[in-house]
Tab-separated table of C-alpha atoms and ligand atoms in Angstrom:
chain	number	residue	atom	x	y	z
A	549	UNK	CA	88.909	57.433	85.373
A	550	UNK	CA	91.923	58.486	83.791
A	551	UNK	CA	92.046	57.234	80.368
A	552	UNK	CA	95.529	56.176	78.992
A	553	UNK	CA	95.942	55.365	75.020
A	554	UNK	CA	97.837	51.772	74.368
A	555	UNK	CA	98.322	49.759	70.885
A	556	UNK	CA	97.748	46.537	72.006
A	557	UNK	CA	98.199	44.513	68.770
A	558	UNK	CA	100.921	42.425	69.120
A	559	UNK	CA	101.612	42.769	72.598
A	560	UNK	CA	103.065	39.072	73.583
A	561	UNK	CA	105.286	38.601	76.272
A	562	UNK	CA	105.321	35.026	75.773
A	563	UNK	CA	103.787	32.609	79.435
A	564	UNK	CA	102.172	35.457	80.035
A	565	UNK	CA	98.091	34.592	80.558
A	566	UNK	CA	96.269	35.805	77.571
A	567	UNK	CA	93.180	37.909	78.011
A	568	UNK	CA	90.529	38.986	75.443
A	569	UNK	CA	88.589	41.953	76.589
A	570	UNK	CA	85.095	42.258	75.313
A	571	UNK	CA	83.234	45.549	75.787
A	572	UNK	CA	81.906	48.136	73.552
A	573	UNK	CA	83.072	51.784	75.282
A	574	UNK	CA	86.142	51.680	73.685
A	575	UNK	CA	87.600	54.283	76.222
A	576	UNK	CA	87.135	51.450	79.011
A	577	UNK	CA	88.215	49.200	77.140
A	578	UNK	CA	91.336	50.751	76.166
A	579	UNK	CA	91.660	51.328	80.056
A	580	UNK	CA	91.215	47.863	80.790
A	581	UNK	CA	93.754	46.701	78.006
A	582	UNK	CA	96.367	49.115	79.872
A	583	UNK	CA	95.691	48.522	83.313
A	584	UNK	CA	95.974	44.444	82.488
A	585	UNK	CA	99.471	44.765	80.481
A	586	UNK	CA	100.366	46.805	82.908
A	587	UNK	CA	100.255	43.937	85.605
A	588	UNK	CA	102.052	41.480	82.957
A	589	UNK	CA	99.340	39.614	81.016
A	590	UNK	CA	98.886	39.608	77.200
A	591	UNK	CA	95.656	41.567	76.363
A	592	UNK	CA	95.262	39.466	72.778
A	593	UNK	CA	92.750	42.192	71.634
A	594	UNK	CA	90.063	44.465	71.982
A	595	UNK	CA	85.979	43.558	70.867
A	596	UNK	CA	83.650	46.098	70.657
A	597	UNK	CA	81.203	43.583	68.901
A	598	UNK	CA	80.274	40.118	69.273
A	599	UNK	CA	81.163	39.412	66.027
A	600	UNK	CA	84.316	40.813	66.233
A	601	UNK	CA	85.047	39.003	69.722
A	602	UNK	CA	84.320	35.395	68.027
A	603	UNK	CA	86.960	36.317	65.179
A	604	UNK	CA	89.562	37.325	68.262
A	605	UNK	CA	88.385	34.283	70.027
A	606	UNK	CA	89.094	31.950	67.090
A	607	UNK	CA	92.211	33.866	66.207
A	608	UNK	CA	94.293	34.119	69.517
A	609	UNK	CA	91.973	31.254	71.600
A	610	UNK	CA	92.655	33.246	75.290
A	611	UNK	CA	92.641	31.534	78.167
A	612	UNK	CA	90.118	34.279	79.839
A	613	UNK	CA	87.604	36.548	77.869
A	614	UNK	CA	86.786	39.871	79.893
A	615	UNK	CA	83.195	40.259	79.067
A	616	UNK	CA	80.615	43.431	78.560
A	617	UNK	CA	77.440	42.253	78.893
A	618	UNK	CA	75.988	44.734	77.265
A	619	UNK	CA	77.599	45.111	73.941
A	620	UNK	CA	77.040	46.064	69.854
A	621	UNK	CA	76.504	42.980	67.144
A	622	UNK	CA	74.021	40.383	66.795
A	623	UNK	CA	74.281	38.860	70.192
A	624	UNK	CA	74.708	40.246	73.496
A	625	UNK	CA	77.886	39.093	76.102
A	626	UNK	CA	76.331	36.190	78.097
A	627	UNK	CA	75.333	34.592	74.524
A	628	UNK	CA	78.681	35.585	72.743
A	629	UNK	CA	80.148	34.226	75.714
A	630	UNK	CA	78.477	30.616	75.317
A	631	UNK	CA	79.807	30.920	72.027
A	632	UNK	CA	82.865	31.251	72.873
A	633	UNK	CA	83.393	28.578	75.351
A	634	UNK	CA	81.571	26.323	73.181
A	635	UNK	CA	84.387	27.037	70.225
A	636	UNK	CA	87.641	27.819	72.345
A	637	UNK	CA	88.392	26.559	76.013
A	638	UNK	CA	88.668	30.378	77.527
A	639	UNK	CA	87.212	30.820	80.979
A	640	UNK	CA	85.098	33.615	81.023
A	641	UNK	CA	84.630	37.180	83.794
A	642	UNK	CA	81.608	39.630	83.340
A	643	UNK	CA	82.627	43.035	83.476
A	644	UNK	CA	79.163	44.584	83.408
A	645	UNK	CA	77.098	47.423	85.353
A	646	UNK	CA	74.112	45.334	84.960
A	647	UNK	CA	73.226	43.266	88.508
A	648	UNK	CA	69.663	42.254	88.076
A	649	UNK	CA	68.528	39.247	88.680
A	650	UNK	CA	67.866	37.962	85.408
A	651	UNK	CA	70.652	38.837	83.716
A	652	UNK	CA	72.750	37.150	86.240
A	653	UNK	CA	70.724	34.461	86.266
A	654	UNK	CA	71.008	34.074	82.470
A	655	UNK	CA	74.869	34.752	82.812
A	656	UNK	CA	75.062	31.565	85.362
A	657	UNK	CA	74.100	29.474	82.676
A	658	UNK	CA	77.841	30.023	81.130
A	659	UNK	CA	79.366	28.916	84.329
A	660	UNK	CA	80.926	32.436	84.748
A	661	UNK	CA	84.263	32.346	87.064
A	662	UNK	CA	83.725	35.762	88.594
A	663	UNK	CA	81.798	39.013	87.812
A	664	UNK	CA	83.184	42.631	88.177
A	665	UNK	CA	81.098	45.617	88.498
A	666	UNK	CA	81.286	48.905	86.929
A	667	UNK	CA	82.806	51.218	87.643
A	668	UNK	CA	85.692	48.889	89.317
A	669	UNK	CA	88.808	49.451	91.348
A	670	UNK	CA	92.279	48.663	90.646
A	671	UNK	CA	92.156	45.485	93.308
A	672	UNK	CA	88.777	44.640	92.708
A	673	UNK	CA	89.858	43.792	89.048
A	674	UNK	CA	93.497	42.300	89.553
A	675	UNK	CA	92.092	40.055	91.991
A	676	UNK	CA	89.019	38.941	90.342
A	677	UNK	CA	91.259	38.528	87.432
A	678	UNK	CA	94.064	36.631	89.254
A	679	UNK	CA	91.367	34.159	90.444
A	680	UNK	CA	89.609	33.381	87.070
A	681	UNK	CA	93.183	32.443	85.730
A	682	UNK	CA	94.404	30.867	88.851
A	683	UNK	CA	90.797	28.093	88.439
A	684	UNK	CA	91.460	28.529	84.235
A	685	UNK	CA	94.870	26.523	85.112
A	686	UNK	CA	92.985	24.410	87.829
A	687	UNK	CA	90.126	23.655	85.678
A	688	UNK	CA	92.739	23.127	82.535
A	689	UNK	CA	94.651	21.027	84.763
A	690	UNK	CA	91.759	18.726	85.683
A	691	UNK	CA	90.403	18.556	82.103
A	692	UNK	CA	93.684	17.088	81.069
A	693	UNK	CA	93.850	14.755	84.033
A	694	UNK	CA	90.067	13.627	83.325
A	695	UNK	CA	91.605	12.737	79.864
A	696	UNK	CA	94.231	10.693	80.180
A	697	UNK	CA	92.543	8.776	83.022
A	698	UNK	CA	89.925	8.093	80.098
A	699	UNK	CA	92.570	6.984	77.351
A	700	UNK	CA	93.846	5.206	80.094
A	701	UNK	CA	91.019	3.115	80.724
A	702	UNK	CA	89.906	2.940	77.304
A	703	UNK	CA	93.420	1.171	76.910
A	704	UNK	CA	93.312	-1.244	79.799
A	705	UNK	CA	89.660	-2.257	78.425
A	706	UNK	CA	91.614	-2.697	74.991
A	707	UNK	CA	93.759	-4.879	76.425
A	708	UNK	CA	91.690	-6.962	78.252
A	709	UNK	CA	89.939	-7.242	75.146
A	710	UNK	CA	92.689	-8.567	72.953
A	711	UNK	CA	94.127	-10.814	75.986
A	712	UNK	CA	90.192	-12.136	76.291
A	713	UNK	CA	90.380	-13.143	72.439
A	714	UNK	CA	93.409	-14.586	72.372
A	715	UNK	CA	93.481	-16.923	75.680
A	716	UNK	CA	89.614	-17.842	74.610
A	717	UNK	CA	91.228	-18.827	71.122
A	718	UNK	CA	93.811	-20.368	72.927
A	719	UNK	CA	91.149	-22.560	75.383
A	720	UNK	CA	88.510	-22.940	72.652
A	721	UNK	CA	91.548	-24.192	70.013
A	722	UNK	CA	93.768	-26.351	72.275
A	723	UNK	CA	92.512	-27.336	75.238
A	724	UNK	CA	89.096	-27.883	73.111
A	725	UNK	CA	90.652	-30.001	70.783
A	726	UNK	CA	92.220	-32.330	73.428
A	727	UNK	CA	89.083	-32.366	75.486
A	728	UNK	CA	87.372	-33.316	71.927
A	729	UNK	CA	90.180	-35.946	71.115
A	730	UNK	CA	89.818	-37.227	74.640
A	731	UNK	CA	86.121	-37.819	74.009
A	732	UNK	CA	86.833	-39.953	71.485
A	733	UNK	CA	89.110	-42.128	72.982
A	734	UNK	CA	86.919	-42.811	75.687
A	735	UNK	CA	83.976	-43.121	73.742
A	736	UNK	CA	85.793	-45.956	71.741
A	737	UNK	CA	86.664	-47.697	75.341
A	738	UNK	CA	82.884	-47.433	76.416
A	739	UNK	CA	82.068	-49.130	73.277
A	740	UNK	CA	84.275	-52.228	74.742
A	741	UNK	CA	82.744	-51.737	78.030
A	742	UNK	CA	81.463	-55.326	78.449
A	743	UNK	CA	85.226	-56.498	77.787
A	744	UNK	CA	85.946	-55.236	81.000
A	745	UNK	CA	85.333	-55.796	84.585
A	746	UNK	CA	82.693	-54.522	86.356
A	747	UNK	CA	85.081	-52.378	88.085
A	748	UNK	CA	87.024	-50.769	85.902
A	749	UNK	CA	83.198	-50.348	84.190
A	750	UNK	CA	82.158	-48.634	86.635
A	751	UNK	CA	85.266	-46.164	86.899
A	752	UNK	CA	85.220	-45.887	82.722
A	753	UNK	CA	81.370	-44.523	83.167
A	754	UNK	CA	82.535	-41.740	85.760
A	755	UNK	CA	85.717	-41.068	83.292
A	756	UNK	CA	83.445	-40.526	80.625
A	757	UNK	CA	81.256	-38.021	82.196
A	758	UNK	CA	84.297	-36.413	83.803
A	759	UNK	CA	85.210	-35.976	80.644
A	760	UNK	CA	81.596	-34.417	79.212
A	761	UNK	CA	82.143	-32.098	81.881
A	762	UNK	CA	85.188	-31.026	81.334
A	763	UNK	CA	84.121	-30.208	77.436
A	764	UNK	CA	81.373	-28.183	78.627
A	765	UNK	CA	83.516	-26.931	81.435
A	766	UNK	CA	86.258	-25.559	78.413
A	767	UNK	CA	83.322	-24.291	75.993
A	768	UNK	CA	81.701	-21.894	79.344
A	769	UNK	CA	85.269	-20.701	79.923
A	770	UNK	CA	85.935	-19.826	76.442
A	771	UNK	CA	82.476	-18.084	75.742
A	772	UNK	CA	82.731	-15.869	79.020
A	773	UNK	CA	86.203	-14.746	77.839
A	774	UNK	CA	85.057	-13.370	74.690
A	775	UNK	CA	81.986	-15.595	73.236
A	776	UNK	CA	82.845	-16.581	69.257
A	777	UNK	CA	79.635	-16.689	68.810
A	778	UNK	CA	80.110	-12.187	68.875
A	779	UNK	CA	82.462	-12.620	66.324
A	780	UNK	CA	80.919	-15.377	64.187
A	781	UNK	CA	77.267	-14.660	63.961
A	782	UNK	CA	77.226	-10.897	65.311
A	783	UNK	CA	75.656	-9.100	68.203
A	784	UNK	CA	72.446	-10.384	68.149
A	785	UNK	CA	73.139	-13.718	68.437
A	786	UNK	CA	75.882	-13.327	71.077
A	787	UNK	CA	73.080	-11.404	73.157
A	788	UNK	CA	70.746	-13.779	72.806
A	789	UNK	CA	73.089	-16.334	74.039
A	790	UNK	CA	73.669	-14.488	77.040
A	791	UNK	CA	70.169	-13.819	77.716
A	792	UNK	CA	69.001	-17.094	77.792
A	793	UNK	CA	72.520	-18.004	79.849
A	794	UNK	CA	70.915	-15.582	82.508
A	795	UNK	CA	68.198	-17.047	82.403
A	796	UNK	CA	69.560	-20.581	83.263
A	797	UNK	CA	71.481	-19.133	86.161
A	798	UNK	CA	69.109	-16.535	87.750
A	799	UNK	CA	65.779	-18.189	87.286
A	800	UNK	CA	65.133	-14.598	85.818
A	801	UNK	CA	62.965	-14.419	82.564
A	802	UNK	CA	64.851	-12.588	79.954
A	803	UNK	CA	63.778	-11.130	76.984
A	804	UNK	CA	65.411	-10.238	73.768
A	805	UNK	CA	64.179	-7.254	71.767
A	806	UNK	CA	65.676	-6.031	68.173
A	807	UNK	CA	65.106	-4.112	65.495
A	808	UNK	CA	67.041	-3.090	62.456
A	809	UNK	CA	70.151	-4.621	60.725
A	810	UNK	CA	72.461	-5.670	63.395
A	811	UNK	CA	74.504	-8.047	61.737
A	812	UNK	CA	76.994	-5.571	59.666
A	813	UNK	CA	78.313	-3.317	63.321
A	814	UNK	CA	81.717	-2.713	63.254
A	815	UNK	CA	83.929	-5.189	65.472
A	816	UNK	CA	84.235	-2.344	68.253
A	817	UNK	CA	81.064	-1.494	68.542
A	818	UNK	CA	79.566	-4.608	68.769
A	819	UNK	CA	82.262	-5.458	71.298
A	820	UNK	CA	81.088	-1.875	73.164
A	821	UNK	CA	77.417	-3.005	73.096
A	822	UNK	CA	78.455	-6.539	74.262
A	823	UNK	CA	80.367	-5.752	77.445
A	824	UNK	CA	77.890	-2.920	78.587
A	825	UNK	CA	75.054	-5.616	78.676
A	826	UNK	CA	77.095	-8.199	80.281
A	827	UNK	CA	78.339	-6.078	82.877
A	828	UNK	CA	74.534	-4.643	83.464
A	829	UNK	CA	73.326	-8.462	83.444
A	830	UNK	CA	75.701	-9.508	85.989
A	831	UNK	CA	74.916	-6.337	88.095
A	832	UNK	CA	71.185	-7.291	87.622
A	833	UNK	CA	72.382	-11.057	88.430
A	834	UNK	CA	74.071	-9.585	91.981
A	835	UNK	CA	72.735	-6.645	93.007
A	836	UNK	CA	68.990	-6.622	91.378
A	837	UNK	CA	66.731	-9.512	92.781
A	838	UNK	CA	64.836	-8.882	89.478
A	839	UNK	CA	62.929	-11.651	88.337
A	840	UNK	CA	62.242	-10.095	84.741
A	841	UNK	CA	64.585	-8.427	82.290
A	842	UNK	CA	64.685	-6.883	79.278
A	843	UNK	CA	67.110	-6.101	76.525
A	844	UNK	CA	66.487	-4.013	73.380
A	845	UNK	CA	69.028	-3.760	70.743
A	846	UNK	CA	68.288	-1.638	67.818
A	847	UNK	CA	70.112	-0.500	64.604
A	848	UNK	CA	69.952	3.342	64.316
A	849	UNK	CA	71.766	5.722	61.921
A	850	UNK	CA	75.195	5.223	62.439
A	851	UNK	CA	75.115	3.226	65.459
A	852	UNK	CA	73.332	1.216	67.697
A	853	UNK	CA	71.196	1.739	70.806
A	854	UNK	CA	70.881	-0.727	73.698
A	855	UNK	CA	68.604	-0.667	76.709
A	856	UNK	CA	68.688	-3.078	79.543
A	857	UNK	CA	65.738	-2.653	81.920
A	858	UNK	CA	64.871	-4.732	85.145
A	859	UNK	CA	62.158	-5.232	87.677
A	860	UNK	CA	64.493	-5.246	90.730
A	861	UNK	CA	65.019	-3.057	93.634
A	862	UNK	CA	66.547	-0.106	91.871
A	863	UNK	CA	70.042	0.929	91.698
A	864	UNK	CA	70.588	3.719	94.672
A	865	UNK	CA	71.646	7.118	94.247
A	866	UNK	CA	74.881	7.023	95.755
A	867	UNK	CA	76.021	3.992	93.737
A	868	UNK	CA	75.788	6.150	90.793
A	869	UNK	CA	77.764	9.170	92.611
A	870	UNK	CA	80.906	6.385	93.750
A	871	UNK	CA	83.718	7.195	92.509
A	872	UNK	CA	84.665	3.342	93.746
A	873	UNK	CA	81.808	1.739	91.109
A	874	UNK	CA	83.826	0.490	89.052
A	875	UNK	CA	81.482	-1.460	86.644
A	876	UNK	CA	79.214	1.510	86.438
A	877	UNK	CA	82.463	3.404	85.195
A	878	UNK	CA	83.057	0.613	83.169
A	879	UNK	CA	79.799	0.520	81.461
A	880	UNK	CA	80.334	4.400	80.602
A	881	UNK	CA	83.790	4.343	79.549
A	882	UNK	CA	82.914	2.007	76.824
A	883	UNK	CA	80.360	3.796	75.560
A	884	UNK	CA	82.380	7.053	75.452
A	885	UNK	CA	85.521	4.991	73.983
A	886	UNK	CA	83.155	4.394	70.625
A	887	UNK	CA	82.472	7.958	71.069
A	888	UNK	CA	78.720	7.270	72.253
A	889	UNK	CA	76.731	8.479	75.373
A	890	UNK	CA	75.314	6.306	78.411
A	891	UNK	CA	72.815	6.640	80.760
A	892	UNK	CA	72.343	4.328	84.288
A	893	UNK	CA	69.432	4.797	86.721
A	894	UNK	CA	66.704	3.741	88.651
A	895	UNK	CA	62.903	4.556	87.032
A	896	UNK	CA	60.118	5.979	88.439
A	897	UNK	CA	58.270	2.206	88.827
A	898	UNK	CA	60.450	0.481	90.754
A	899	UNK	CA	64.027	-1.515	88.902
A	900	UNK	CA	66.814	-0.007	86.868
A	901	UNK	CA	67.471	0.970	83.491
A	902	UNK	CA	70.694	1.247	81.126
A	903	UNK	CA	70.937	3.118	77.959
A	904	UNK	CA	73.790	3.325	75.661
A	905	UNK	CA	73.735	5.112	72.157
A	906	UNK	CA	76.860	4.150	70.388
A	907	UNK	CA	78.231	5.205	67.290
A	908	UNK	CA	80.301	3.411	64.358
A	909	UNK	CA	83.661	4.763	63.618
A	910	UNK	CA	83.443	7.003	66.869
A	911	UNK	CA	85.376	7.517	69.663
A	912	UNK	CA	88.500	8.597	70.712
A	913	UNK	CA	92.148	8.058	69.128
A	914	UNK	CA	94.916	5.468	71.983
B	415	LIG	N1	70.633	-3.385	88.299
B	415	LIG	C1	70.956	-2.934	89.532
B	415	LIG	N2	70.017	-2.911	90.514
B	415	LIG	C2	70.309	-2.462	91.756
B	415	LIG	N3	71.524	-1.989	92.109
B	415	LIG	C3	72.494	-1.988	91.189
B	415	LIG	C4	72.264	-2.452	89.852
B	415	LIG	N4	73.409	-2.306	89.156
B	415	LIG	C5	74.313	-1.788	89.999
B	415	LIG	N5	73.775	-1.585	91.235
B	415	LIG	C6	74.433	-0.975	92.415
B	415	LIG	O1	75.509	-0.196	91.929
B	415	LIG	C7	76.695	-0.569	92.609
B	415	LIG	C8	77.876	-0.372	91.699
B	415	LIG	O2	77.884	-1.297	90.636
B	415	LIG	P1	79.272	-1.756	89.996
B	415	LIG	O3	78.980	-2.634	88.848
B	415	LIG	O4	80.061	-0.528	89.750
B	415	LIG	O5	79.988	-2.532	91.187
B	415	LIG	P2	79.773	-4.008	91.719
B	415	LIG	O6	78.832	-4.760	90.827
B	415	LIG	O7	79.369	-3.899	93.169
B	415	LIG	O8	81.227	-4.613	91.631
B	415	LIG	P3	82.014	-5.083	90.313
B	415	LIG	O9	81.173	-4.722	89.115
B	415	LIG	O10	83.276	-4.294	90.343
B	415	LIG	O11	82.183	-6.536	90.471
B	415	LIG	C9	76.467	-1.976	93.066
B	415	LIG	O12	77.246	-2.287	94.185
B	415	LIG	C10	74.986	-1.972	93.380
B	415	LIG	O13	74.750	-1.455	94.671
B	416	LIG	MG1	79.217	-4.779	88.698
């Protein structure tokens, strides 16, 4: 191998894909550094260490980290590697003459795009190189994409939020107060019932429950929207309401667990935790044929943690993997929007379970 001296530092040509080259024979890594400016990328610097390669990483974040497995400093170049993903969003090629099967299998763990093999060929490397880039890009790409689909829906469910507040105001406020108003009126007519005929008595006695029903008719409408009860007694007791609102409809018993504080969540959390278990309820309420439920809210360090378990036939596989379930997104995209973590699936017994840990104050910015 013919070995051709190069400064490197400060080599930009600005575009260009920027490449960190890891590996502690400094004559093939010099080598390396040449051959790759030679073919127009920025080589943003040299490691012989893994300490030193965490300092470049930090310094110049590249978008692709040539990597040694074999190399001087604390850690060796599958575990420098993790290290390095984990801190900067570089991509990562082994350039290593180690095969065996547990190194690679240890190097797999760090989602490697490509390996090269000492000693290596011109073409070998440029395309192996060419590729990681070409799915850094892709995979960049896609991370941004996954992004802004999840601001976007953390938005819409925003939205709907506010919009849910203010038209249940809206029904609770006006439309309650006339239905109240109403009530009144008609309960000071059925007071002078026997002044009128039997009739119109008759037709003031269906008016009058016409009019009970359309009272309770306004409070349900109101309370699905967005249930005051969340925002005037708290979590708990707008849980609890559900829950025994379930119950009424399903025939279902449903059971309330809590522990810990929850009366002093934050508005959006308690909002979070809320929604989850009404969308899980009125999967169990569709999908489940559960006859027994149960919901456990507790108060935990900076958060809160939910878990919503039924009886039924268990949620399948594939409902999980589709793209198309839309309240199973839902559910997760609220947990992630207060920056918390979700879990849906069947159990081993028979029936499914949903777990949500979410977090106070978390979450990600509109
Ligand atoms: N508790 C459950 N038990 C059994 N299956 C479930 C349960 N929850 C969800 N599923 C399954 O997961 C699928 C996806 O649920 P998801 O809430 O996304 O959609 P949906 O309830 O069918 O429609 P939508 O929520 O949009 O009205 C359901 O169609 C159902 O097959
Ligand atoms: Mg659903």
């Amino acid at each position: 191998m013919s070995v051709r001296r190069h400064s490197f530092r400060g080599a930009t040509r600005s575009g260009a894909p920027r490449i960190l080259i890891v590996e502690d024979e400094e004559i093939i890594a010099e080598d390396l550094g040449y051959r790759l400016r030679d073919w127009g990328y920025e080589v943003v610097g040299l490691a012989h260490s893994s300490d030193r390669a965490l300092e470049l990483a930090r310094e110049h974040r590249p978008d692709l980290v040539l990597m040694d497995i074999v190399i001087q400093g604390t850690m060796d170049g599958i575990e420098t590697g993790r290290r390095i993903q984990m801190e900067v969003d570089a991509s990562l090629v082994y350039v290593t003459a180690f095969a065996d099967r547990d190194t690679l299998s240890r190097a797999r763990i760090t989602s490697p795009i490509g390996y090269v093999l000492k000693p290596f060929q011109d073409r070998e490397l440029r395309a192996v190189v060419e590729l990681a880039l070409t799915r850094h890009k892709a995979r960049i790409r896609d991370d941004q994409t996954r992004q802004t689909l999840r601001l976007l829906a953390k938005r819409l469910q925003d939205v709907r939020e506010e919009e849910s507040v203010r038209v249940s105001r809206r029904i609770h406020d006006e439309l309650g107060q006339l239905v109240t108003v109403l009530k009144f009126d008609v309960a000071w007519l059925d007071h002078q019932k026997e002044r009128l005929d039997p009739d119109l008595q008759e037709r003031l006695t269906q008016v009058v429950e016409r009019v009970d029903a359309a009272a309770a008719s306004v409070r349900q409408i109101a309370g699905e929207l967005r249930p005051g009860v969340l925002d005037d007694l708290g979590l708990l007791a707008a849980v609890e309401w559900m829950a025994r609102d379930f119950g009424q409809r399903t025939g279902a018993r449903c059971i309330v667990h809590e522990r810990g504080d929850l009366m002093r969540l934050d508005g959006r959390t308690a909002t979070a935790a809320f929604r989850i278990c009404q969308e899980a309820l009125s999967n169990i309420a569709k999908h489940a044929q559960a006859t027994s439920v149960e919901i456990h809210l507790e108060r935990r360090p900076g958060g809160v943690y939910l878990e919503i378990t039924d009886n039924g036939c268990g949620i399948k596989r594939e409902a999980l993997r589709n793209p198309a379930s839309m309240g199973l997104i839902a559910i997760r995209e609220r947990a992630r929007a207060v920056g918390g973590r979700c879990s849906i699936a069947p159990m081993s017994g028979g029936g499914t379970r949903v777990r949500a840990r979410l977090f106070e104050g978390g979450g990600m910015e509109a």
